[in-house]
Amino acid sequence: MVSPSISSFADLALNPLIIKALSQVGYEQPSPIQAASIPPLLEGKDLLGVAQTGTGKTAAFALPLLTNIDVLQESPQVLVLAPTRELTIQVAEAFKKYAQNLKGFHVLPIYGGQDMGGQLRQLQRGVHIVVGTPGRIMDHLRRKSLNLDKLKTVVLDEADEMLRMGFIDDVEWILDHTPKGRQVALFSATMPPPIKRVADRYLVNPTEVRIESSTTTVEAIEQAYVQARNDQKLDALTRILEVEAFDGMMIFVRTKNATVELAEKLEARGYSAAALNGDMTQALRERTVANLKKEKIDILVATDVAARGVDVPRITHVVNYDVPYDTDSYVHRIGRTGRAGRTGKAVLFVTPREMYMLRSIEKATRGEIPPMKIPSSKEVADQRVTAFKQQIKDVLVSDELSLDFFEGIVSDFCLENACTAEQMAATLAYMMQKARPLQISEKELKHDQFAFNQDQGRGDRGDRGRRDEGRDGRGRRERGAREEGRGRRDEGRGKRDDSRSAGDRPERKRRDSEPRQARPESDVPMVKYRLEVGKHHNITAGDIVGAIANEAGLEGQYINNLRMFDDYSTVDLPEGMPKDLYRHLQKVKVKSQPINISQFDGADSSGDDAPARKPRSGGRDFGSRDKAPRSSSRDRDSGSSEGDRPIMRRKPSGDRKPRENSRNRD
Ligand code: AMP
């Protein structure tokens, strides 16, 4: 259903200032979902987009909706509902990026756990686009601080995720409180029946857009994937380059700007790399490809557009540094290697949120793509030493070279400076290291972000597992039922302005301001901690969860049993917290109040403490790093059969200052 005929943004009737911004951010051409979604959205039609993260779906709705807003009218004209605060922030930032040339444009992200006063002030000042999580948007609608009278469009982003998280009733409530006749765009990676029902109920004659891909087999190419956040990709790539024996390599990125940036970074690290993008003249592109053929360069960093028709037999490796928009494009990209009967290797980088793309690719290529282990810094250093020794051996055994002259220099030097030949050789080895040291520092070893976390077994595909669950909503329902069975109360439900019966709402509802409950899927030994922030500090559970999640880089599913008392709270976190993280968390503040985390000693004045979730065997811990003192709590289990993959880690920024109420992470 996707029309591939649109090959340029200029072919779309977008605001020229937005097209200019696209060129500034380095986009070369619309992705398939964009080519198919932009025209109907510009015309004001409703749209049903079956698309996942990585396809370019955000721009698919952001570009036409920005074109259609009236900047002079400072009231919300577009409302985007998204399942998480991370996505809310990302979408708002995408709007800002595309609207960078629109004077006076304002977009506001709104999510639970964020300071309400700030949100109210910004709303009063006037915004054109609001991006928010359903719970907080409902709060504002109830308070009448968000006025949707002038609303033109509602976007439901990642609708199946909103279903999975129990927000779908809230979404419907919000839709019921928007003006009649507004445009609705619904994007979802999957179409489980409850989402289909929402689409049938709220979308009028929608244009349906889905990316369909043909299935192909790619036998001559060995494939692997690497799960890495965007800020980890460069480090992961350079480590791969160190240990993989490659001849020629093509690295695919999404934007023109990224080709130049990455090629420069690789050059700075001692690789001969060049950019290949659509801004380059045909002659320059041809010269660059010829340089790869002639072995003047080894790595080409290219966009899809520029790489069309590149056929260089020496390409042994293709790296998808940015995930391709669809599976056809993946197959096309990796086909650059494995040419002329040779074998090739293809590495796919996926961010945690793009794991779904991996699944689509596997389906289309009819094969499982295994995870690739990123070498630790120790392994990289060992590899450098091995390569260094090999280099010396090669020269030593070469019949074509005579070393007599050089031996003379060595013995003269040693005599003159009263040193041994070993000392001199060591000095030379030290001098030869340049950008790639043979020895790694203790600090580097300690902060190695890839030392533990790359044993990504199939079972570790958290995102995939969770999304699979969302497909029919069953996992969620079962979990919901178990939680209800533990006596969980859903306080908001009774007050709902919603006439449908409970039977119509199989999905458990959770407001984004509610405390998190222990989730059965978090099968990890837990330790209970005490935080010196409580109800009297005017802090919500969302504030605490948000702060821990962001500061510790910890997924919500590992923050369990948060209980708030008047002056303090308790929370279960995975066992084995690294010491540096523990110290860091002690300093984190929520609403100016230091959380001052400490191990909970069970001395709960209210006597109202619930035991932490009983651990099961086979859980994971933080990894074998320097650990915070172990709990004496009954709630732990020393077994860790899944290796050293850390669940929680400090961000690699070293001496970062703790922030108050932090934000986005990838
Ligand atoms: P999304 O699927 O919306 O999460 O987008 C995934 C990534 O693709 C984001 O980093 C976007 O900036 C990028 N992107 C979206 N559309 C394009 C495009 N037409 N050209 C290059 N990059 C794009």
XYZ file of C-alpha atoms and ligand atoms in Angstrom:
689
model
C 0.000 0.000 0.000
C 2.998 2.222 0.180
C 3.608 4.312 -2.872
C 7.301 4.234 -3.685
C 6.965 6.790 -6.476
C 7.723 9.805 -4.274
C 11.471 10.090 -4.108
C 11.913 13.610 -2.861
C 10.425 15.767 -0.114
C 10.025 18.486 -2.738
C 7.366 16.310 -4.427
C 5.224 16.626 -1.325
C 3.215 19.767 -0.675
C 5.026 20.541 2.554
C 5.757 23.997 3.929
C 9.045 25.110 2.280
C 10.416 26.113 5.697
C 9.950 22.533 6.824
C 11.601 21.169 3.691
C 14.504 23.496 4.450
C 14.735 22.010 7.969
C 14.825 18.499 6.505
C 17.773 19.475 4.416
C 19.440 20.995 7.491
C 19.040 17.762 9.445
C 20.313 15.825 6.443
C 17.279 13.834 5.293
C 17.665 12.884 1.639
C 14.341 11.339 0.771
C 11.069 10.338 2.402
C 10.946 6.868 3.910
C 8.210 4.600 2.502
C 5.850 5.301 5.401
C 6.404 9.033 4.935
C 5.800 8.913 1.191
C 2.517 7.128 1.833
C 1.265 9.039 4.890
C 2.140 12.648 4.160
C -0.265 13.281 1.232
C -3.448 12.002 2.968
C -2.550 13.716 6.245
C -1.962 16.988 4.403
C -5.430 16.640 2.919
C -6.900 16.252 6.382
C -7.801 12.595 5.991
C -7.790 10.111 8.849
C -4.968 7.623 8.719
C -4.281 4.152 10.006
C -0.546 3.451 9.873
C 0.821 0.034 10.673
C 4.372 1.059 11.392
C 6.977 0.553 14.029
C 9.795 2.611 15.465
C 12.580 2.946 12.938
C 10.347 3.361 9.891
C 10.313 7.139 10.192
C 6.733 7.246 11.432
C 7.261 10.329 13.616
C 8.134 12.502 10.644
C 5.338 10.797 8.694
C 2.808 12.604 10.873
C 4.889 15.527 12.161
C 5.728 17.002 8.737
C 2.178 17.283 7.336
C 0.698 18.357 10.674
C 3.294 21.092 11.054
C 2.502 22.240 7.536
C -1.187 22.452 8.445
C -0.915 24.405 11.698
C -1.474 28.108 11.977
C 1.457 29.513 13.949
C -0.399 32.751 14.642
C -3.064 30.910 16.576
C -1.497 30.010 19.895
C -3.815 27.274 21.075
C -3.316 23.526 20.761
C -4.056 22.400 17.221
C -2.431 18.988 17.373
C -2.490 16.522 20.254
C -0.181 13.517 20.117
C -0.767 10.742 22.645
C 2.220 8.526 23.353
C 2.699 5.675 25.823
C 5.845 6.777 27.663
C 7.560 9.917 28.776
C 10.614 8.954 26.731
C 8.581 8.785 23.559
C 6.740 11.972 24.481
C 10.011 13.841 24.771
C 11.369 12.288 21.591
C 8.304 13.195 19.570
C 8.279 16.751 20.914
C 11.951 17.077 20.032
C 11.284 15.776 16.532
C 8.597 18.457 16.087
C 11.063 21.106 17.258
C 13.695 19.858 14.835
C 11.355 19.962 11.848
C 9.904 23.336 12.929
C 13.281 24.990 13.517
C 12.542 27.602 10.835
C 8.965 28.331 11.955
C 9.147 31.496 14.068
C 7.094 31.474 17.256
C 6.295 27.761 17.115
C 5.806 25.963 20.429
C 5.440 22.293 21.208
C 4.973 21.048 24.766
C 5.695 17.557 26.078
C 3.490 16.616 29.032
C 3.989 13.515 31.119
C 3.431 12.196 34.607
C 6.155 12.811 37.143
C 6.916 16.197 35.631
C 6.329 19.371 37.604
C 2.673 20.355 37.170
C 3.276 24.076 37.789
C 5.688 24.304 34.871
C 3.242 22.535 32.583
C 0.434 24.898 33.601
C 2.571 27.959 32.968
C 3.607 26.734 29.535
C 0.050 25.877 28.588
C -1.066 29.350 29.616
C 1.659 30.929 27.534
C 0.261 29.165 24.469
C 1.383 26.128 22.507
C 0.558 24.821 19.053
C 1.220 21.145 19.620
C 0.902 19.078 22.777
C 2.539 15.674 23.058
C 1.617 13.763 26.159
C 1.035 10.549 28.022
C -2.667 9.785 28.458
C -2.816 10.073 32.264
C -1.391 13.570 32.422
C -3.425 14.772 29.466
C -6.566 13.573 31.264
C -5.496 15.486 34.378
C -5.193 18.682 32.361
C -8.496 18.139 30.602
C -10.234 17.609 33.946
C -8.625 20.738 35.399
C -9.516 22.567 32.198
C -5.918 23.708 31.904
C -5.772 22.163 28.434
C -8.260 23.613 26.007
C -8.847 21.515 22.919
C -11.522 23.718 21.291
C -9.228 24.587 18.375
C -7.820 21.102 18.007
C -7.472 19.933 14.394
C -5.726 16.590 14.747
C -5.170 13.823 17.267
C -2.335 11.359 16.741
C -2.211 8.069 18.616
C 1.421 7.040 18.506
C 2.360 3.436 19.314
C -1.268 2.609 20.003
C -0.482 -1.034 20.741
C 2.008 0.060 23.394
C -0.680 2.230 24.972
C -2.933 -0.820 24.984
C -0.196 -2.945 26.495
C 0.364 -0.405 29.235
C -3.309 -0.257 30.056
C -3.958 3.248 28.700
C -6.450 2.429 26.013
C -9.514 3.465 28.050
C -7.827 6.765 28.785
C -7.118 7.217 25.096
C -10.773 6.698 24.271
C -11.816 9.065 27.048
C -9.521 11.723 25.606
C -10.793 11.131 22.069
C -14.338 11.547 23.404
C -13.280 14.947 24.737
C -11.945 16.303 21.446
C -13.988 18.354 18.987
C -16.126 16.520 16.462
C -14.691 16.388 12.980
C -11.046 16.455 14.054
C -8.597 14.418 12.046
C -7.282 11.245 13.684
C -4.072 9.421 12.806
C -3.405 6.127 14.512
C 0.019 4.488 14.343
C 0.627 1.043 15.712
C 3.219 -1.670 15.092
C 0.539 -4.330 15.394
C -3.225 -4.365 15.110
C -4.610 -6.363 18.026
C -8.438 -6.435 18.198
C -8.793 -3.646 20.807
C -6.791 -1.290 18.577
C -8.828 -2.329 15.578
C -11.937 -1.460 17.592
C -10.577 2.002 18.445
C -9.765 2.516 14.763
C -13.255 1.431 13.700
C -14.856 3.685 16.261
C -12.845 6.888 15.839
C -11.393 6.912 12.327
C -13.551 7.994 9.413
C -12.696 6.413 6.055
C -9.051 6.214 6.983
C -6.260 5.824 4.479
C -4.493 2.647 5.458
C -0.740 2.580 5.223
C 1.326 -0.457 5.906
C 4.785 -1.424 4.836
C 4.659 -4.736 3.133
C 7.860 -6.499 2.415
C 8.670 -9.402 0.248
C 10.408 -12.375 1.813
C 13.866 -13.272 0.626
C 16.647 -15.513 1.747
C 20.140 -14.188 2.118
C 22.233 -17.297 2.392
C 25.735 -16.171 1.542
C 25.631 -13.508 4.215
C 26.310 -14.132 7.867
C 24.106 -11.841 9.884
C 24.201 -10.583 13.465
C 22.592 -7.809 15.451
C 23.859 -5.512 18.174
C 21.510 -3.880 20.599
C 22.912 -0.473 21.444
C 21.539 2.878 22.401
C 22.383 5.694 20.018
C 25.051 7.017 22.362
C 26.702 3.579 22.508
C 26.827 2.922 18.785
C 30.148 4.569 17.962
C 31.943 2.754 20.744
C 30.349 -0.554 19.715
C 31.288 0.017 16.081
C 34.903 0.853 16.796
C 35.241 -2.259 18.923
C 33.794 -4.355 16.117
C 36.261 -2.781 13.701
C 39.102 -3.718 16.035
C 38.295 -7.393 16.216
C 36.605 -8.195 12.901
C 38.897 -9.073 10.047
C 37.382 -7.022 7.238
C 38.596 -5.969 3.862
C 36.099 -3.419 2.557
C 33.144 -2.216 4.592
C 29.961 -0.260 3.947
C 28.261 1.420 6.850
C 24.718 2.637 6.326
C 23.336 5.658 8.142
C 20.170 7.644 7.631
C 21.260 11.171 6.947
C 23.778 13.032 4.841
C 25.062 14.743 7.968
C 25.604 11.386 9.648
C 27.724 10.078 6.744
C 30.145 12.966 7.164
C 30.166 12.902 10.960
C 30.745 9.173 11.220
C 33.376 9.075 8.474
C 35.254 11.874 10.275
C 35.048 10.064 13.597
C 36.373 6.860 12.050
C 39.191 8.752 10.360
C 40.089 10.293 13.705
C 40.299 6.770 15.103
C 42.766 5.724 12.457
C 40.526 4.104 9.846
C 40.501 5.145 6.234
C 36.872 6.038 5.780
C 34.918 8.332 3.479
C 31.364 9.624 3.275
C 29.076 8.874 0.339
C 25.901 10.930 0.211
C 23.409 12.603 -2.071
C 24.962 16.048 -1.615
C 28.095 14.924 -3.424
C 28.346 15.373 -7.170
C 28.131 12.265 -9.298
C 31.813 12.609 -10.204
C 32.864 12.809 -6.559
C 30.706 9.837 -5.672
C 32.263 7.796 -8.437
C 35.731 8.794 -7.308
C 34.943 7.779 -3.750
C 33.646 4.365 -4.800
C 36.701 3.919 -7.030
C 38.899 4.684 -4.007
C 37.238 1.851 -2.140
C 37.865 -0.469 -5.085
C 41.501 0.596 -5.295
C 41.936 0.073 -1.542
C 42.738 3.731 -0.974
C 39.952 3.687 1.568
C 38.452 0.726 3.400
C 35.177 2.062 4.748
C 32.353 3.891 3.013
C 29.745 5.545 5.205
C 26.695 5.934 3.011
C 23.012 6.752 2.831
C 20.687 4.444 0.915
C 20.317 6.980 -1.863
C 24.035 7.388 -2.445
C 24.801 3.681 -2.176
C 22.523 2.736 -5.040
C 24.435 0.763 -7.621
C 27.640 0.448 -5.597
C 29.198 -2.873 -6.560
C 32.592 -3.460 -4.999
C 33.574 -7.126 -4.615
C 35.992 -6.433 -1.766
C 33.176 -5.426 0.573
C 33.268 -8.148 3.209
C 31.106 -6.340 5.759
C 27.952 -4.258 5.785
C 27.039 -2.453 8.971
C 23.537 -1.091 9.388
C 24.519 1.600 11.846
C 21.020 3.043 11.613
C 18.242 0.566 11.198
C 16.806 0.525 7.642
C 13.245 1.795 7.116
C 11.920 -1.539 5.973
C 13.039 -5.053 5.308
C 13.408 -4.558 1.559
C 15.910 -1.852 2.247
C 17.737 -4.174 4.681
C 18.035 -6.917 2.080
C 19.170 -4.373 -0.458
C 21.822 -2.951 1.844
C 23.328 -6.233 2.926
C 23.407 -7.402 -0.682
C 26.451 -5.108 -1.084
C 28.491 -7.875 0.467
C 28.624 -11.562 -0.416
C 29.133 -10.637 -4.061
C 30.568 -12.834 -6.766
C 30.186 -16.045 -4.814
C 32.072 -14.735 -1.758
C 30.752 -14.786 1.751
C 29.935 -11.631 3.619
C 28.901 -10.449 7.009
C 26.120 -8.039 7.921
C 25.766 -6.384 11.304
C 22.557 -4.654 12.287
C 22.506 -2.069 15.053
C 19.170 -1.709 16.803
C 18.287 0.530 19.700
C 16.179 -1.108 22.398
C 13.081 0.561 20.976
C 13.803 -0.756 17.483
C 13.968 -4.416 18.453
C 10.689 -4.844 16.675
C 12.378 -4.030 13.384
C 14.741 -6.908 13.979
C 11.818 -9.242 14.248
C 10.329 -7.995 10.963
C 13.667 -8.450 9.261
C 13.998 -11.977 10.570
C 10.526 -12.762 9.323
C 11.235 -11.348 5.904
C 14.595 -13.054 5.562
C 13.230 -16.299 7.025
C 15.989 -16.756 9.533
C 17.042 -15.941 13.028
C 19.629 -13.214 13.365
C 21.844 -13.945 16.376
C 23.202 -11.279 18.704
C 26.784 -10.210 18.247
C 28.967 -9.982 21.283
C 30.634 -6.629 21.539
C 34.185 -7.156 22.754
C 34.974 -5.692 26.157
C 37.729 -3.079 26.352
C 39.961 -5.796 27.799
C 39.298 -8.024 24.809
C 39.958 -5.113 22.473
C 43.277 -4.416 24.185
C 44.223 -8.115 24.067
C 43.426 -8.136 20.386
C 45.626 -5.093 19.825
C 48.501 -6.799 21.601
C 48.038 -9.931 19.472
C 47.937 -7.861 16.287
C 50.977 -5.882 17.394
C 52.950 -9.064 18.035
C 51.888 -10.437 14.677
C 53.062 -7.257 12.953
C 56.482 -7.658 14.564
C 56.635 -11.352 13.620
C 55.761 -10.592 10.017
C 58.684 -8.209 9.749
C 60.993 -10.511 11.688
C 60.466 -13.495 9.392
C 60.363 -11.541 6.167
C 63.079 -12.588 3.728
C 62.807 -9.348 1.826
C 63.850 -7.135 4.687
C 67.230 -6.730 6.269
C 67.217 -5.486 9.826
C 71.001 -5.145 10.209
C 70.969 -1.373 10.013
C 68.225 -1.163 12.636
C 69.934 -3.642 14.953
C 72.923 -1.297 14.806
C 70.782 1.611 15.954
C 69.411 -0.447 18.836
C 72.793 -1.579 20.109
C 74.279 1.937 19.759
C 71.345 3.407 21.613
C 71.555 0.858 24.405
C 75.268 1.475 24.836
C 74.875 5.234 24.794
C 71.984 5.248 27.229
C 72.909 2.320 29.459
C 69.635 0.555 28.848
C 68.736 -2.967 27.818
C 67.380 -3.905 24.410
C 64.147 -4.859 26.197
C 63.822 -1.382 27.634
C 64.348 0.125 24.246
C 61.883 -2.267 22.611
C 59.320 -1.420 25.283
C 59.832 2.281 24.598
C 59.279 1.717 20.891
C 56.146 -0.322 21.573
C 54.848 2.512 23.740
C 55.566 5.028 20.982
C 53.817 2.934 18.362
C 50.436 2.835 20.079
C 49.123 6.165 18.779
C 45.312 6.311 18.879
C 44.969 2.690 19.914
C 46.643 2.030 23.244
C 47.787 -1.492 23.981
C 47.133 -1.070 27.657
C 43.823 -0.007 29.146
C 43.485 2.027 32.268
C 41.793 0.800 35.429
C 39.216 3.555 34.985
C 38.369 2.413 31.489
C 38.054 -1.172 32.679
C 35.718 -0.132 35.439
C 33.495 1.958 33.228
C 33.395 -0.433 30.305
C 29.825 -0.212 29.099
C 30.173 -3.379 27.043
C 31.925 -5.536 29.587
C 28.776 -7.255 30.726
C 25.783 -6.411 28.672
C 26.139 -8.069 25.337
C 25.105 -11.616 26.101
C 21.797 -10.981 24.549
C 20.205 -14.384 24.419
C 16.908 -14.727 22.627
C 15.124 -14.476 25.949
C 16.657 -11.084 26.564
C 14.712 -9.360 23.874
C 12.724 -7.419 26.347
C 11.089 -5.127 23.922
C 10.123 -7.882 21.595
C 8.680 -9.980 24.388
C 6.646 -7.104 25.639
C 5.366 -6.175 22.264
C 4.440 -9.736 21.449
C 2.312 -9.658 24.496
C 0.563 -6.602 23.232
C -0.409 -8.288 20.058
C -3.448 -9.914 21.544
C -3.394 -8.228 24.898
C -3.457 -11.613 26.584
C -0.234 -11.306 28.529
C -1.405 -8.034 29.917
C -4.786 -9.380 30.876
C -3.260 -12.326 32.653
C -0.870 -10.099 34.477
C -3.658 -7.698 35.256
C -5.706 -10.526 36.681
C -2.833 -11.639 38.879
C -2.364 -8.137 40.146
C -6.054 -7.710 40.839
C -5.829 -11.023 42.695
C -3.233 -9.486 44.976
C -5.800 -6.947 45.996
C -4.679 -4.105 43.794
C -7.104 -1.223 43.765
C -7.669 0.872 40.722
C -8.916 4.028 42.284
C -9.438 6.082 39.174
C -11.754 3.609 37.575
C -14.886 4.231 39.674
C -14.769 7.935 38.870
C -14.519 7.484 35.152
C -16.580 9.532 32.847
C -17.205 6.487 30.761
C -20.413 4.617 30.280
C -19.031 1.349 29.023
C -19.185 -1.661 31.286
C -16.083 -3.157 32.847
C -16.559 -6.127 30.593
C -15.768 -3.918 27.628
C -12.449 -3.064 29.122
C -10.327 -6.137 29.385
C -7.116 -4.147 29.632
C -5.925 -3.148 33.052
C -5.737 0.562 33.415
C -2.775 2.268 34.960
C -2.381 5.981 35.202
C 1.133 7.217 34.644
C 1.055 8.867 38.041
C 0.229 5.654 39.888
C 2.713 3.651 41.905
C 4.252 0.746 40.060
C 3.438 -2.683 41.291
C 5.714 -5.679 41.242
C 5.499 -7.206 37.827
C 5.776 -10.936 37.443
C 7.938 -10.687 34.331
C 10.742 -9.012 36.261
C 12.297 -12.306 37.278
C 15.251 -10.851 39.091
C 16.498 -11.038 42.687
C 15.493 -7.809 44.360
C 16.705 -5.815 47.312
C 14.589 -3.352 49.244
C 15.823 0.217 49.581
C 14.671 3.156 51.620
C 14.377 6.627 50.078
C 14.108 9.737 52.237
C 11.261 11.192 50.217
C 7.619 10.603 51.003
C 4.086 11.879 50.698
C 4.791 14.910 52.874
C 7.301 16.124 50.328
C 4.558 16.539 47.789
C 6.130 13.933 45.586
C 4.313 11.378 43.460
C 5.267 7.791 42.788
C 5.843 8.798 39.168
C 8.453 11.355 40.298
C 10.377 8.691 42.171
C 10.138 6.016 39.491
C 11.077 8.567 36.845
C 14.115 9.756 38.781
C 15.400 6.231 39.462
C 14.675 5.045 35.948
C 16.530 7.921 34.390
C 19.419 8.240 36.790
C 20.068 4.490 36.997
C 19.251 3.735 33.357
C 16.798 1.192 34.733
C 13.654 0.011 32.992
C 10.407 0.472 34.874
C 9.880 -3.267 35.164
C 12.859 -3.446 37.515
C 11.529 -0.802 39.882
C 9.126 -2.717 42.030
C 6.897 -2.431 45.065
C 7.249 1.290 45.496
C 5.513 2.187 48.734
C 5.180 5.752 49.882
C 4.926 6.691 53.542
C 4.723 10.144 55.047
C 8.438 10.868 55.281
C 10.044 8.126 53.287
C 9.392 5.440 50.703
C 10.610 1.934 50.032
C 11.334 0.383 46.692
C 12.729 -2.906 45.406
C 15.610 -2.677 42.947
C 17.681 -5.439 41.378
C 20.327 -6.948 43.580
C 23.975 -6.033 43.169
C 23.840 -2.327 42.513
C 27.302 -1.038 41.488
C 28.860 1.137 44.190
C 29.285 4.170 41.962
C 25.648 4.046 41.013
C 24.636 3.656 44.647
C 26.636 6.726 45.579
C 25.198 8.604 42.652
C 21.622 7.732 43.568
C 22.227 8.931 47.105
C 22.691 12.417 45.718
C 19.774 12.421 43.297
C 17.038 14.867 44.200
C 13.341 14.738 43.502
C 11.663 18.116 43.764
C 14.704 19.505 45.575
C 14.585 16.672 48.117
C 17.615 14.319 48.131
C 16.391 10.744 47.927
C 19.381 9.638 50.004
C 18.939 5.987 49.143
C 19.980 3.364 51.694
C 19.395 -0.326 52.137
C 16.163 -0.872 53.950
C 16.804 -2.405 57.315
C 13.219 -3.446 57.903
C 12.690 -0.836 60.614
C 9.447 0.442 59.249
C 7.707 2.645 61.751
C 4.301 2.030 60.233
C 4.690 -1.700 60.277
C 3.134 -1.529 56.889
C 5.982 -2.838 54.875
C 5.337 -5.404 52.231
C 8.064 -7.951 51.637
C 10.035 -7.526 48.485
C 9.125 -9.921 45.746
C 10.486 -13.367 46.388
C 13.328 -13.994 44.021
C 13.467 -17.007 41.809
C 16.552 -18.748 40.636
C 18.055 -17.884 37.290
C 17.714 -14.174 37.841
C 20.228 -11.605 36.706
C 22.076 -9.148 38.791
C 23.837 -5.917 38.069
C 26.875 -7.700 36.837
C 30.081 -8.577 38.566
C 31.211 -5.039 39.096
C 32.104 -3.400 42.315
C 28.909 -3.910 44.243
C 27.133 -1.942 46.906
C 26.939 -3.787 50.239
C 24.721 -6.818 49.978
C 21.457 -6.738 51.716
C 20.807 -8.844 54.721
C 17.266 -9.037 53.458
C 15.581 -12.325 52.896
C 14.720 -11.087 49.450
C 17.707 -12.104 47.560
C 19.195 -15.007 45.823
C 22.825 -15.354 45.028
C 22.230 -17.388 41.877
C 22.845 -15.622 38.615
C 22.807 -18.112 35.828
C 22.305 -15.723 32.976
C 25.750 -14.300 33.021
C 26.770 -10.792 33.716
C 24.374 -8.706 31.782
C 23.694 -5.646 33.895
C 20.164 -4.519 34.353
C 21.166 -1.224 35.758
C 24.178 0.828 35.102
C 25.404 4.315 35.415
C 25.459 6.213 32.237
C 28.977 6.276 30.858
C 29.381 9.999 31.357
C 31.777 9.518 34.221
C 31.546 12.282 36.744
C 28.125 13.405 35.807
C 26.381 15.682 38.220
C 23.153 14.225 39.548
C 20.198 16.000 38.096
C 16.955 16.851 39.618
C 14.177 14.976 37.927
C 15.904 13.818 34.822
C 14.734 13.220 31.331
C 15.069 11.245 28.227
C 17.188 8.194 27.727
C 17.297 6.055 24.701
P 11.039 6.924 13.891
O 10.661 5.662 13.183
O 10.055 8.012 13.711
O 11.350 6.648 15.345
O 12.400 7.481 13.227
C 13.593 6.794 13.325
C 14.784 7.657 12.951
O 14.796 7.924 11.554
C 14.861 9.002 13.616
O 16.170 9.154 14.103
C 14.615 10.010 12.524
O 15.335 11.202 12.739
C 15.108 9.283 11.307
N 14.403 9.631 10.074
C 13.069 9.704 9.886
N 12.777 10.001 8.615
C 13.961 10.113 7.955
C 14.321 10.415 6.603
N 13.408 10.625 5.666
N 15.635 10.438 6.294
C 16.576 10.206 7.245
N 16.297 9.918 8.523
C 15.002 9.875 8.891
